[in-house]
């Protein structure tokens, strides 16, 4: 550990707004509960894990679980003065949150990339995510994030009763950590939004390609009742396609909006310059909200997952 230097915060425990601490802790508890339920459901049902898209969504819950537990720890540390100065707890707390944010962004990127590959019918989808290959991709990403995060931690030896924060945990390597972490996560978010926009374009292009042109010629030699039946069937199929198209467009638009609104601040607000501690915590609250809505946006769209959760709680 390094000795204390000028980068050590001068604040004292107990000076942080209690309502914000309670909010963060409550959000963390909800996120932890939500994603724990999803993880248990995925372990109970092997069919959920076999589908590539479902598997990517389920793996997202691991990163969000890290972030949820980290939010609980941060909320408790900020609310209870004695915990604010405990260095080991602070190190574990920061590791969970930094790792959780990066893992969540990684998985969100993989989901958007997978959707793009599916809609464009690209063979790279199977090459990356088919069978056990997806677990190799996850493992490489997560191990790289955890290893890099742990390797640049260089905790400062702080005076007693001084607040421990991110600066203390990374010590003299803080100036390396901050731009690296923020730039990397900014890149992931930008790529995620880009691939979702390309997916929207692909969905629209496919819909326009498969929808009827309205210039079909009716064969007069066919029975009128047969022609009428075919027209009715075609109309029903078209309504189903239109509904799926609109639902897909709406879902992807919601995902893009949520990413920009909730995940964006923790990266882009802090990227341009170093912000006060309270601003960082507020952006962390926003990121935790994103982890709260991820299971709703992604998970509850999966029928098998909803059914498995109902079985877990014995709901009809």
PDB file of C-alpha atoms in Angstrom:
ATOM      1  CA  UNK A   1       0.000   0.000   0.000  1.00  0.00           C
ATOM      2  CA  UNK A   2       1.090   3.564  -0.672  1.00  0.00           C
ATOM      3  CA  UNK A   3       1.426   6.234   1.925  1.00  0.00           C
ATOM      4  CA  UNK A   4      -1.038   9.075   2.146  1.00  0.00           C
ATOM      5  CA  UNK A   5      -0.571  11.893  -0.354  1.00  0.00           C
ATOM      6  CA  UNK A   6      -2.410  15.012  -1.453  1.00  0.00           C
ATOM      7  CA  UNK A   7      -4.972  13.010  -3.409  1.00  0.00           C
ATOM      8  CA  UNK A   8      -6.529  11.684  -0.209  1.00  0.00           C
ATOM      9  CA  UNK A   9     -10.003  13.108   0.373  1.00  0.00           C
ATOM     10  CA  UNK A  10     -10.308  15.383   3.354  1.00  0.00           C
ATOM     11  CA  UNK A  11     -13.945  14.657   4.114  1.00  0.00           C
ATOM     12  CA  UNK A  12     -15.111  13.013   7.285  1.00  0.00           C
ATOM     13  CA  UNK A  13     -17.610  10.182   7.703  1.00  0.00           C
ATOM     14  CA  UNK A  14     -21.245  11.111   8.146  1.00  0.00           C
ATOM     15  CA  UNK A  15     -21.102  14.195   5.889  1.00  0.00           C
ATOM     16  CA  UNK A  16     -22.976  12.566   2.984  1.00  0.00           C
ATOM     17  CA  UNK A  17     -26.739  13.190   2.414  1.00  0.00           C
ATOM     18  CA  UNK A  18     -28.637  10.388   4.159  1.00  0.00           C
ATOM     19  CA  UNK A  19     -31.602  10.282   1.699  1.00  0.00           C
ATOM     20  CA  UNK A  20     -29.230   9.614  -1.205  1.00  0.00           C
ATOM     21  CA  UNK A  21     -27.465   6.884   0.784  1.00  0.00           C
ATOM     22  CA  UNK A  22     -30.791   5.193   1.579  1.00  0.00           C
ATOM     23  CA  UNK A  23     -31.913   5.500  -2.055  1.00  0.00           C
ATOM     24  CA  UNK A  24     -28.734   3.841  -3.319  1.00  0.00           C
ATOM     25  CA  UNK A  25     -28.942   1.075  -0.740  1.00  0.00           C
ATOM     26  CA  UNK A  26     -32.612   0.404  -1.549  1.00  0.00           C
ATOM     27  CA  UNK A  27     -31.945   0.335  -5.284  1.00  0.00           C
ATOM     28  CA  UNK A  28     -29.070  -2.064  -4.683  1.00  0.00           C
ATOM     29  CA  UNK A  29     -31.288  -4.399  -2.657  1.00  0.00           C
ATOM     30  CA  UNK A  30     -33.958  -4.469  -5.380  1.00  0.00           C
ATOM     31  CA  UNK A  31     -31.380  -5.050  -8.135  1.00  0.00           C
ATOM     32  CA  UNK A  32     -29.715  -7.821  -6.143  1.00  0.00           C
ATOM     33  CA  UNK A  33     -33.057  -9.554  -5.513  1.00  0.00           C
ATOM     34  CA  UNK A  34     -34.208  -9.248  -9.131  1.00  0.00           C
ATOM     35  CA  UNK A  35     -31.037 -10.596 -10.673  1.00  0.00           C
ATOM     36  CA  UNK A  36     -30.663 -13.354  -8.068  1.00  0.00           C
ATOM     37  CA  UNK A  37     -34.132 -14.617  -9.045  1.00  0.00           C
ATOM     38  CA  UNK A  38     -33.171 -14.577 -12.738  1.00  0.00           C
ATOM     39  CA  UNK A  39     -29.925 -16.445 -12.056  1.00  0.00           C
ATOM     40  CA  UNK A  40     -31.710 -19.117  -9.989  1.00  0.00           C
ATOM     41  CA  UNK A  41     -34.358 -19.504 -12.709  1.00  0.00           C
ATOM     42  CA  UNK A  42     -31.645 -19.954 -15.368  1.00  0.00           C
ATOM     43  CA  UNK A  43     -29.897 -22.617 -13.271  1.00  0.00           C
ATOM     44  CA  UNK A  44     -33.180 -24.503 -12.829  1.00  0.00           C
ATOM     45  CA  UNK A  45     -34.086 -24.504 -16.534  1.00  0.00           C
ATOM     46  CA  UNK A  46     -31.479 -25.776 -18.995  1.00  0.00           C
ATOM     47  CA  UNK A  47     -33.624 -24.768 -21.998  1.00  0.00           C
ATOM     48  CA  UNK A  48     -33.199 -21.127 -21.035  1.00  0.00           C
ATOM     49  CA  UNK A  49     -29.436 -21.449 -21.298  1.00  0.00           C
ATOM     50  CA  UNK A  50     -29.472 -23.242 -24.663  1.00  0.00           C
ATOM     51  CA  UNK A  51     -30.935 -20.326 -26.624  1.00  0.00           C
ATOM     52  CA  UNK A  52     -28.131 -17.884 -27.551  1.00  0.00           C
ATOM     53  CA  UNK A  53     -30.117 -14.682 -26.993  1.00  0.00           C
ATOM     54  CA  UNK A  54     -31.641 -15.954 -23.752  1.00  0.00           C
ATOM     55  CA  UNK A  55     -28.201 -16.988 -22.506  1.00  0.00           C
ATOM     56  CA  UNK A  56     -26.752 -13.540 -23.235  1.00  0.00           C
ATOM     57  CA  UNK A  57     -29.613 -11.917 -21.320  1.00  0.00           C
ATOM     58  CA  UNK A  58     -29.195 -14.294 -18.373  1.00  0.00           C
ATOM     59  CA  UNK A  59     -25.446 -13.600 -18.248  1.00  0.00           C
ATOM     60  CA  UNK A  60     -26.229  -9.882 -18.028  1.00  0.00           C
ATOM     61  CA  UNK A  61     -27.789 -10.572 -14.623  1.00  0.00           C
ATOM     62  CA  UNK A  62     -24.349 -11.537 -13.242  1.00  0.00           C
ATOM     63  CA  UNK A  63     -22.856  -8.114 -13.956  1.00  0.00           C
ATOM     64  CA  UNK A  64     -25.990  -6.398 -12.659  1.00  0.00           C
ATOM     65  CA  UNK A  65     -25.827  -8.545  -9.513  1.00  0.00           C
ATOM     66  CA  UNK A  66     -22.270  -7.299  -8.873  1.00  0.00           C
ATOM     67  CA  UNK A  67     -23.494  -3.729  -9.295  1.00  0.00           C
ATOM     68  CA  UNK A  68     -26.474  -4.321  -6.997  1.00  0.00           C
ATOM     69  CA  UNK A  69     -24.356  -5.737  -4.156  1.00  0.00           C
ATOM     70  CA  UNK A  70     -21.865  -2.899  -4.652  1.00  0.00           C
ATOM     71  CA  UNK A  71     -24.679  -0.336  -4.409  1.00  0.00           C
ATOM     72  CA  UNK A  72     -25.841  -1.856  -1.104  1.00  0.00           C
ATOM     73  CA  UNK A  73     -22.302  -1.622   0.293  1.00  0.00           C
ATOM     74  CA  UNK A  74     -21.876   1.966  -0.904  1.00  0.00           C
ATOM     75  CA  UNK A  75     -25.232   3.011   0.558  1.00  0.00           C
ATOM     76  CA  UNK A  76     -24.392   1.436   3.926  1.00  0.00           C
ATOM     77  CA  UNK A  77     -20.885   2.915   3.974  1.00  0.00           C
ATOM     78  CA  UNK A  78     -22.198   6.402   3.253  1.00  0.00           C
ATOM     79  CA  UNK A  79     -25.046   6.106   5.782  1.00  0.00           C
ATOM     80  CA  UNK A  80     -23.027   4.589   8.650  1.00  0.00           C
ATOM     81  CA  UNK A  81     -20.016   6.785   9.586  1.00  0.00           C
ATOM     82  CA  UNK A  82     -17.890   3.952  11.045  1.00  0.00           C
ATOM     83  CA  UNK A  83     -18.077   1.948   7.822  1.00  0.00           C
ATOM     84  CA  UNK A  84     -16.921   4.878   5.662  1.00  0.00           C
ATOM     85  CA  UNK A  85     -13.346   4.622   6.877  1.00  0.00           C
ATOM     86  CA  UNK A  86     -12.950   0.798   6.765  1.00  0.00           C
ATOM     87  CA  UNK A  87     -10.380   0.275   3.985  1.00  0.00           C
ATOM     88  CA  UNK A  88     -10.923  -3.477   3.272  1.00  0.00           C
ATOM     89  CA  UNK A  89     -14.682  -2.910   2.921  1.00  0.00           C
ATOM     90  CA  UNK A  90     -14.009   0.098   0.692  1.00  0.00           C
ATOM     91  CA  UNK A  91     -11.682  -1.931  -1.585  1.00  0.00           C
ATOM     92  CA  UNK A  92     -14.202  -4.747  -1.949  1.00  0.00           C
ATOM     93  CA  UNK A  93     -16.999  -2.239  -2.542  1.00  0.00           C
ATOM     94  CA  UNK A  94     -15.119  -0.389  -5.307  1.00  0.00           C
ATOM     95  CA  UNK A  95     -14.044  -3.672  -6.936  1.00  0.00           C
ATOM     96  CA  UNK A  96     -17.660  -4.896  -7.079  1.00  0.00           C
ATOM     97  CA  UNK A  97     -18.986  -1.675  -8.550  1.00  0.00           C
ATOM     98  CA  UNK A  98     -16.263  -1.054 -11.122  1.00  0.00           C
ATOM     99  CA  UNK A  99     -16.360  -4.702 -12.224  1.00  0.00           C
ATOM    100  CA  UNK A 100     -20.171  -4.743 -12.233  1.00  0.00           C
ATOM    101  CA  UNK A 101     -20.437  -1.647 -14.440  1.00  0.00           C
ATOM    102  CA  UNK A 102     -17.921  -3.019 -16.956  1.00  0.00           C
ATOM    103  CA  UNK A 103     -19.456  -6.525 -17.016  1.00  0.00           C
ATOM    104  CA  UNK A 104     -22.958  -5.102 -17.470  1.00  0.00           C
ATOM    105  CA  UNK A 105     -21.796  -2.915 -20.360  1.00  0.00           C
ATOM    106  CA  UNK A 106     -19.928  -5.860 -21.911  1.00  0.00           C
ATOM    107  CA  UNK A 107     -23.022  -8.075 -21.841  1.00  0.00           C
ATOM    108  CA  UNK A 108     -25.279  -5.319 -23.144  1.00  0.00           C
ATOM    109  CA  UNK A 109     -22.857  -4.873 -26.029  1.00  0.00           C
ATOM    110  CA  UNK A 110     -22.878  -8.621 -26.734  1.00  0.00           C
ATOM    111  CA  UNK A 111     -26.701  -8.631 -26.767  1.00  0.00           C
ATOM    112  CA  UNK A 112     -26.827  -5.762 -29.274  1.00  0.00           C
ATOM    113  CA  UNK A 113     -24.100  -7.361 -31.407  1.00  0.00           C
ATOM    114  CA  UNK A 114     -25.945 -10.682 -31.364  1.00  0.00           C
ATOM    115  CA  UNK A 115     -29.208  -9.006 -32.433  1.00  0.00           C
ATOM    116  CA  UNK A 116     -27.374  -7.310 -35.305  1.00  0.00           C
ATOM    117  CA  UNK A 117     -25.758 -10.585 -36.427  1.00  0.00           C
ATOM    118  CA  UNK A 118     -29.120 -12.391 -36.290  1.00  0.00           C
ATOM    119  CA  UNK A 119     -31.009  -9.755 -38.276  1.00  0.00           C
ATOM    120  CA  UNK A 120     -28.250  -9.656 -40.917  1.00  0.00           C
ATOM    121  CA  UNK A 121     -27.951 -13.482 -40.896  1.00  0.00           C
ATOM    122  CA  UNK A 122     -24.209 -13.248 -40.340  1.00  0.00           C
ATOM    123  CA  UNK A 123     -22.304 -16.524 -39.764  1.00  0.00           C
ATOM    124  CA  UNK A 124     -20.160 -14.791 -37.120  1.00  0.00           C
ATOM    125  CA  UNK A 125     -23.067 -15.224 -34.697  1.00  0.00           C
ATOM    126  CA  UNK A 126     -22.595 -18.992 -34.482  1.00  0.00           C
ATOM    127  CA  UNK A 127     -18.815 -18.664 -34.574  1.00  0.00           C
ATOM    128  CA  UNK A 128     -18.900 -16.491 -31.431  1.00  0.00           C
ATOM    129  CA  UNK A 129     -21.941 -17.606 -29.469  1.00  0.00           C
ATOM    130  CA  UNK A 130     -22.898 -21.146 -30.507  1.00  0.00           C
ATOM    131  CA  UNK A 131     -22.590 -23.947 -27.922  1.00  0.00           C
ATOM    132  CA  UNK A 132     -19.842 -23.452 -25.352  1.00  0.00           C
ATOM    133  CA  UNK A 133     -18.183 -20.699 -27.377  1.00  0.00           C
ATOM    134  CA  UNK A 134     -20.317 -18.045 -25.717  1.00  0.00           C
ATOM    135  CA  UNK A 135     -18.999 -19.101 -22.302  1.00  0.00           C
ATOM    136  CA  UNK A 136     -15.451 -18.708 -23.580  1.00  0.00           C
ATOM    137  CA  UNK A 137     -16.322 -15.197 -24.799  1.00  0.00           C
ATOM    138  CA  UNK A 138     -17.877 -14.349 -21.407  1.00  0.00           C
ATOM    139  CA  UNK A 139     -14.936 -15.772 -19.466  1.00  0.00           C
ATOM    140  CA  UNK A 140     -12.291 -13.915 -21.459  1.00  0.00           C
ATOM    141  CA  UNK A 141     -14.161 -10.615 -21.070  1.00  0.00           C
ATOM    142  CA  UNK A 142     -14.906 -10.990 -17.363  1.00  0.00           C
ATOM    143  CA  UNK A 143     -11.462 -12.285 -16.394  1.00  0.00           C
ATOM    144  CA  UNK A 144      -9.832  -9.436 -18.331  1.00  0.00           C
ATOM    145  CA  UNK A 145     -12.020  -6.859 -16.543  1.00  0.00           C
ATOM    146  CA  UNK A 146     -11.421  -8.324 -13.072  1.00  0.00           C
ATOM    147  CA  UNK A 147      -7.685  -8.811 -13.593  1.00  0.00           C
ATOM    148  CA  UNK A 148      -7.113  -5.308 -14.936  1.00  0.00           C
ATOM    149  CA  UNK A 149      -9.230  -3.794 -12.197  1.00  0.00           C
ATOM    150  CA  UNK A 150      -7.393  -5.661  -9.418  1.00  0.00           C
ATOM    151  CA  UNK A 151      -3.928  -5.052 -10.922  1.00  0.00           C
ATOM    152  CA  UNK A 152      -4.174  -1.258 -10.879  1.00  0.00           C
ATOM    153  CA  UNK A 153      -5.552  -1.000  -7.340  1.00  0.00           C
ATOM    154  CA  UNK A 154      -2.934   0.598  -5.122  1.00  0.00           C
ATOM    155  CA  UNK A 155      -4.682   1.535  -1.837  1.00  0.00           C
ATOM    156  CA  UNK A 156      -3.412   4.487   0.145  1.00  0.00           C
ATOM    157  CA  UNK A 157      -2.757   4.229   3.871  1.00  0.00           C
ATOM    158  CA  UNK A 158      -5.305   6.738   5.092  1.00  0.00           C
ATOM    159  CA  UNK A 159      -5.519   8.581   8.413  1.00  0.00           C
ATOM    160  CA  UNK A 160      -8.058   7.226  10.873  1.00  0.00           C
ATOM    161  CA  UNK A 161     -11.670   8.402  10.480  1.00  0.00           C
ATOM    162  CA  UNK A 162     -11.141   9.675   6.919  1.00  0.00           C
ATOM    163  CA  UNK A 163     -13.594   8.746   4.189  1.00  0.00           C
ATOM    164  CA  UNK A 164     -12.367   6.043   1.828  1.00  0.00           C
ATOM    165  CA  UNK A 165     -13.379   6.413  -1.828  1.00  0.00           C
ATOM    166  CA  UNK A 166     -12.245   5.470  -5.347  1.00  0.00           C
ATOM    167  CA  UNK A 167      -9.198   7.756  -5.170  1.00  0.00           C
ATOM    168  CA  UNK A 168      -8.002   6.023  -2.020  1.00  0.00           C
ATOM    169  CA  UNK A 169      -8.442   2.536  -3.506  1.00  0.00           C
ATOM    170  CA  UNK A 170      -6.509   3.234  -6.727  1.00  0.00           C
ATOM    171  CA  UNK A 171      -3.994   5.546  -5.056  1.00  0.00           C
ATOM    172  CA  UNK A 172      -1.177   6.640  -7.351  1.00  0.00           C
ATOM    173  CA  UNK A 173      -2.765   4.658 -10.210  1.00  0.00           C
ATOM    174  CA  UNK A 174      -5.974   6.685 -10.085  1.00  0.00           C
ATOM    175  CA  UNK A 175      -4.856   8.838 -13.020  1.00  0.00           C
ATOM    176  CA  UNK A 176      -4.426   5.627 -15.026  1.00  0.00           C
ATOM    177  CA  UNK A 177      -7.679   4.038 -13.848  1.00  0.00           C
ATOM    178  CA  UNK A 178     -10.036   6.962 -14.457  1.00  0.00           C
ATOM    179  CA  UNK A 179      -9.435   7.661 -18.179  1.00  0.00           C
ATOM    180  CA  UNK A 180      -8.969   3.952 -18.980  1.00  0.00           C
ATOM    181  CA  UNK A 181     -12.156   2.815 -17.251  1.00  0.00           C
ATOM    182  CA  UNK A 182     -14.323   5.668 -18.517  1.00  0.00           C
ATOM    183  CA  UNK A 183     -13.023   5.578 -22.104  1.00  0.00           C
ATOM    184  CA  UNK A 184     -13.430   1.810 -22.340  1.00  0.00           C
ATOM    185  CA  UNK A 185     -16.999   1.900 -21.028  1.00  0.00           C
ATOM    186  CA  UNK A 186     -17.811   4.867 -23.266  1.00  0.00           C
ATOM    187  CA  UNK A 187     -16.623   2.835 -26.257  1.00  0.00           C
ATOM    188  CA  UNK A 188     -18.800  -0.129 -25.228  1.00  0.00           C
ATOM    189  CA  UNK A 189     -21.873   2.089 -24.827  1.00  0.00           C
ATOM    190  CA  UNK A 190     -21.329   3.821 -28.177  1.00  0.00           C
ATOM    191  CA  UNK A 191     -20.859   0.475 -29.963  1.00  0.00           C
ATOM    192  CA  UNK A 192     -23.963  -0.914 -28.244  1.00  0.00           C
ATOM    193  CA  UNK A 193     -26.099   2.012 -29.413  1.00  0.00           C
ATOM    194  CA  UNK A 194     -24.608   1.801 -32.937  1.00  0.00           C
ATOM    195  CA  UNK A 195     -25.407  -1.920 -33.250  1.00  0.00           C
ATOM    196  CA  UNK A 196     -28.934  -1.371 -31.923  1.00  0.00           C
ATOM    197  CA  UNK A 197     -29.476   1.395 -34.484  1.00  0.00           C
ATOM    198  CA  UNK A 198     -28.170  -0.926 -37.219  1.00  0.00           C
ATOM    199  CA  UNK A 199     -30.539  -3.589 -35.878  1.00  0.00           C
ATOM    200  CA  UNK A 200     -33.441  -1.137 -36.156  1.00  0.00           C
ATOM    201  CA  UNK A 201     -32.439  -0.472 -39.766  1.00  0.00           C
ATOM    202  CA  UNK A 202     -32.206  -4.214 -40.408  1.00  0.00           C
ATOM    203  CA  UNK A 203     -35.664  -4.854 -38.916  1.00  0.00           C
ATOM    204  CA  UNK A 204     -37.164  -2.072 -41.026  1.00  0.00           C
ATOM    205  CA  UNK A 205     -35.394  -3.302 -44.171  1.00  0.00           C
ATOM    206  CA  UNK A 206     -36.564  -6.877 -43.610  1.00  0.00           C
ATOM    207  CA  UNK A 207     -40.149  -5.752 -42.981  1.00  0.00           C
ATOM    208  CA  UNK A 208     -40.244  -3.658 -46.155  1.00  0.00           C
ATOM    209  CA  UNK A 209     -38.725  -6.537 -48.107  1.00  0.00           C
ATOM    210  CA  UNK A 210     -41.318  -9.098 -46.953  1.00  0.00           C
ATOM    211  CA  UNK A 211     -44.421  -6.885 -46.851  1.00  0.00           C
ATOM    212  CA  UNK A 212     -46.796  -7.001 -49.837  1.00  0.00           C
ATOM    213  CA  UNK A 213     -46.436  -4.294 -52.467  1.00  0.00           C
ATOM    214  CA  UNK A 214     -50.139  -3.945 -53.013  1.00  0.00           C
ATOM    215  CA  UNK A 215     -49.787  -4.584 -56.744  1.00  0.00           C
ATOM    216  CA  UNK A 216     -50.648  -8.277 -56.758  1.00  0.00           C
ATOM    217  CA  UNK A 217     -52.582  -9.556 -59.804  1.00  0.00           C
ATOM    218  CA  UNK A 218     -55.605 -11.774 -59.142  1.00  0.00           C
ATOM    219  CA  UNK A 219     -55.948 -14.787 -61.448  1.00  0.00           C
ATOM    220  CA  UNK A 220     -59.528 -14.637 -62.848  1.00  0.00           C
ATOM    221  CA  UNK A 221     -59.476 -18.352 -63.578  1.00  0.00           C
ATOM    222  CA  UNK A 222     -59.447 -19.147 -59.851  1.00  0.00           C
ATOM    223  CA  UNK A 223     -62.586 -19.575 -57.846  1.00  0.00           C
ATOM    224  CA  UNK A 224     -63.694 -16.298 -56.226  1.00  0.00           C
ATOM    225  CA  UNK A 225     -64.090 -17.929 -52.784  1.00  0.00           C
ATOM    226  CA  UNK A 226     -60.527 -19.283 -52.948  1.00  0.00           C
ATOM    227  CA  UNK A 227     -59.208 -15.848 -53.869  1.00  0.00           C
ATOM    228  CA  UNK A 228     -61.136 -14.272 -51.001  1.00  0.00           C
ATOM    229  CA  UNK A 229     -59.845 -16.885 -48.528  1.00  0.00           C
ATOM    230  CA  UNK A 230     -56.247 -16.327 -49.681  1.00  0.00           C
ATOM    231  CA  UNK A 231     -56.670 -12.569 -49.340  1.00  0.00           C
ATOM    232  CA  UNK A 232     -58.004 -12.942 -45.774  1.00  0.00           C
ATOM    233  CA  UNK A 233     -55.160 -15.258 -44.776  1.00  0.00           C
ATOM    234  CA  UNK A 234     -52.618 -12.910 -46.308  1.00  0.00           C
ATOM    235  CA  UNK A 235     -54.151 -10.029 -44.393  1.00  0.00           C
ATOM    236  CA  UNK A 236     -53.907 -11.883 -41.074  1.00  0.00           C
ATOM    237  CA  UNK A 237     -50.267 -12.819 -41.696  1.00  0.00           C
ATOM    238  CA  UNK A 238     -49.478  -9.230 -42.598  1.00  0.00           C
ATOM    239  CA  UNK A 239     -51.087  -7.975 -39.373  1.00  0.00           C
ATOM    240  CA  UNK A 240     -48.952 -10.381 -37.327  1.00  0.00           C
ATOM    241  CA  UNK A 241     -45.795  -9.265 -39.163  1.00  0.00           C
ATOM    242  CA  UNK A 242     -46.682  -5.608 -38.657  1.00  0.00           C
ATOM    243  CA  UNK A 243     -47.302  -6.159 -34.937  1.00  0.00           C
ATOM    244  CA  UNK A 244     -43.960  -7.958 -34.527  1.00  0.00           C
ATOM    245  CA  UNK A 245     -42.203  -5.216 -36.481  1.00  0.00           C
ATOM    246  CA  UNK A 246     -43.693  -2.439 -34.337  1.00  0.00           C
ATOM    247  CA  UNK A 247     -42.978  -4.338 -31.100  1.00  0.00           C
ATOM    248  CA  UNK A 248     -39.361  -4.929 -32.132  1.00  0.00           C
ATOM    249  CA  UNK A 249     -38.914  -1.269 -33.066  1.00  0.00           C
ATOM    250  CA  UNK A 250     -40.465  -0.156 -29.767  1.00  0.00           C
ATOM    251  CA  UNK A 251     -38.362  -2.538 -27.659  1.00  0.00           C
ATOM    252  CA  UNK A 252     -35.072  -1.565 -29.312  1.00  0.00           C
ATOM    253  CA  UNK A 253     -35.949   2.127 -29.002  1.00  0.00           C
ATOM    254  CA  UNK A 254     -36.660   1.680 -25.274  1.00  0.00           C
ATOM    255  CA  UNK A 255     -33.330  -0.131 -24.831  1.00  0.00           C
ATOM    256  CA  UNK A 256     -31.413   2.660 -26.579  1.00  0.00           C
ATOM    257  CA  UNK A 257     -33.207   5.325 -24.526  1.00  0.00           C
ATOM    258  CA  UNK A 258     -32.537   3.527 -21.230  1.00  0.00           C
ATOM    259  CA  UNK A 259     -28.845   3.074 -22.071  1.00  0.00           C
ATOM    260  CA  UNK A 260     -28.362   6.759 -22.879  1.00  0.00           C
ATOM    261  CA  UNK A 261     -30.438   8.015 -19.948  1.00  0.00           C
ATOM    262  CA  UNK A 262     -29.183   5.729 -17.162  1.00  0.00           C
ATOM    263  CA  UNK A 263     -25.858   4.184 -18.221  1.00  0.00           C
ATOM    264  CA  UNK A 264     -24.583   7.237 -20.048  1.00  0.00           C
ATOM    265  CA  UNK A 265     -24.122   9.606 -17.060  1.00  0.00           C
ATOM    266  CA  UNK A 266     -21.668   7.427 -15.084  1.00  0.00           C
ATOM    267  CA  UNK A 267     -19.372   7.412 -18.121  1.00  0.00           C
ATOM    268  CA  UNK A 268     -19.869  10.645 -20.033  1.00  0.00           C
ATOM    269  CA  UNK A 269     -20.555  13.029 -17.121  1.00  0.00           C
ATOM    270  CA  UNK A 270     -17.332  11.928 -15.419  1.00  0.00           C
ATOM    271  CA  UNK A 271     -15.246  11.584 -18.604  1.00  0.00           C
ATOM    272  CA  UNK A 272     -14.623  15.243 -19.393  1.00  0.00           C
ATOM    273  CA  UNK A 273     -13.336  16.182 -15.942  1.00  0.00           C
ATOM    274  CA  UNK A 274     -13.202  14.932 -12.377  1.00  0.00           C
ATOM    275  CA  UNK A 275     -16.486  15.533 -10.589  1.00  0.00           C
ATOM    276  CA  UNK A 276     -17.367  15.981  -6.874  1.00  0.00           C
ATOM    277  CA  UNK A 277     -18.056  12.791  -4.917  1.00  0.00           C
ATOM    278  CA  UNK A 278     -21.787  13.494  -4.705  1.00  0.00           C
ATOM    279  CA  UNK A 279     -22.038  13.773  -8.514  1.00  0.00           C
ATOM    280  CA  UNK A 280     -20.290  10.417  -8.897  1.00  0.00           C
ATOM    281  CA  UNK A 281     -22.754   8.826  -6.460  1.00  0.00           C
ATOM    282  CA  UNK A 282     -25.748  10.294  -8.315  1.00  0.00           C
ATOM    283  CA  UNK A 283     -24.467   8.855 -11.618  1.00  0.00           C
ATOM    284  CA  UNK A 284     -23.928   5.549  -9.816  1.00  0.00           C
ATOM    285  CA  UNK A 285     -27.583   5.662  -8.730  1.00  0.00           C
ATOM    286  CA  UNK A 286     -28.549   6.132 -12.392  1.00  0.00           C
ATOM    287  CA  UNK A 287     -26.412   3.124 -13.412  1.00  0.00           C
ATOM    288  CA  UNK A 288     -28.080   1.068 -10.670  1.00  0.00           C
ATOM    289  CA  UNK A 289     -31.495   2.094 -12.023  1.00  0.00           C
ATOM    290  CA  UNK A 290     -30.361   0.718 -15.392  1.00  0.00           C
ATOM    291  CA  UNK A 291     -29.518  -2.588 -13.706  1.00  0.00           C
ATOM    292  CA  UNK A 292     -32.984  -2.474 -12.131  1.00  0.00           C
ATOM    293  CA  UNK A 293     -34.779  -2.099 -15.476  1.00  0.00           C
ATOM    294  CA  UNK A 294     -32.547  -4.547 -17.407  1.00  0.00           C
ATOM    295  CA  UNK A 295     -34.473  -7.616 -16.133  1.00  0.00           C
ATOM    296  CA  UNK A 296     -37.729  -5.879 -17.089  1.00  0.00           C
ATOM    297  CA  UNK A 297     -36.599  -4.838 -20.580  1.00  0.00           C
ATOM    298  CA  UNK A 298     -34.704  -8.022 -21.431  1.00  0.00           C
ATOM    299  CA  UNK A 299     -35.712 -10.803 -19.070  1.00  0.00           C
ATOM    300  CA  UNK A 300     -39.489 -10.431 -18.992  1.00  0.00           C
ATOM    301  CA  UNK A 301     -39.589 -10.564 -22.804  1.00  0.00           C
ATOM    302  CA  UNK A 302     -38.628 -14.242 -22.526  1.00  0.00           C
ATOM    303  CA  UNK A 303     -41.738 -16.411 -22.058  1.00  0.00           C
ATOM    304  CA  UNK A 304     -39.767 -19.386 -20.681  1.00  0.00           C
ATOM    305  CA  UNK A 305     -38.162 -17.190 -18.027  1.00  0.00           C
ATOM    306  CA  UNK A 306     -41.522 -15.801 -16.894  1.00  0.00           C
ATOM    307  CA  UNK A 307     -42.916 -19.320 -16.660  1.00  0.00           C
ATOM    308  CA  UNK A 308     -39.919 -20.551 -14.659  1.00  0.00           C
ATOM    309  CA  UNK A 309     -40.221 -17.659 -12.203  1.00  0.00           C
ATOM    310  CA  UNK A 310     -43.916 -18.442 -11.747  1.00  0.00           C
ATOM    311  CA  UNK A 311     -42.993 -22.053 -10.995  1.00  0.00           C
ATOM    312  CA  UNK A 312     -40.411 -20.922  -8.446  1.00  0.00           C
ATOM    313  CA  UNK A 313     -43.022 -18.912  -6.554  1.00  0.00           C
ATOM    314  CA  UNK A 314     -45.819 -21.413  -7.282  1.00  0.00           C
ATOM    315  CA  UNK A 315     -47.811 -18.847  -9.256  1.00  0.00           C
ATOM    316  CA  UNK A 316     -50.293 -19.893 -11.932  1.00  0.00           C
TER     317      UNK A 316
END
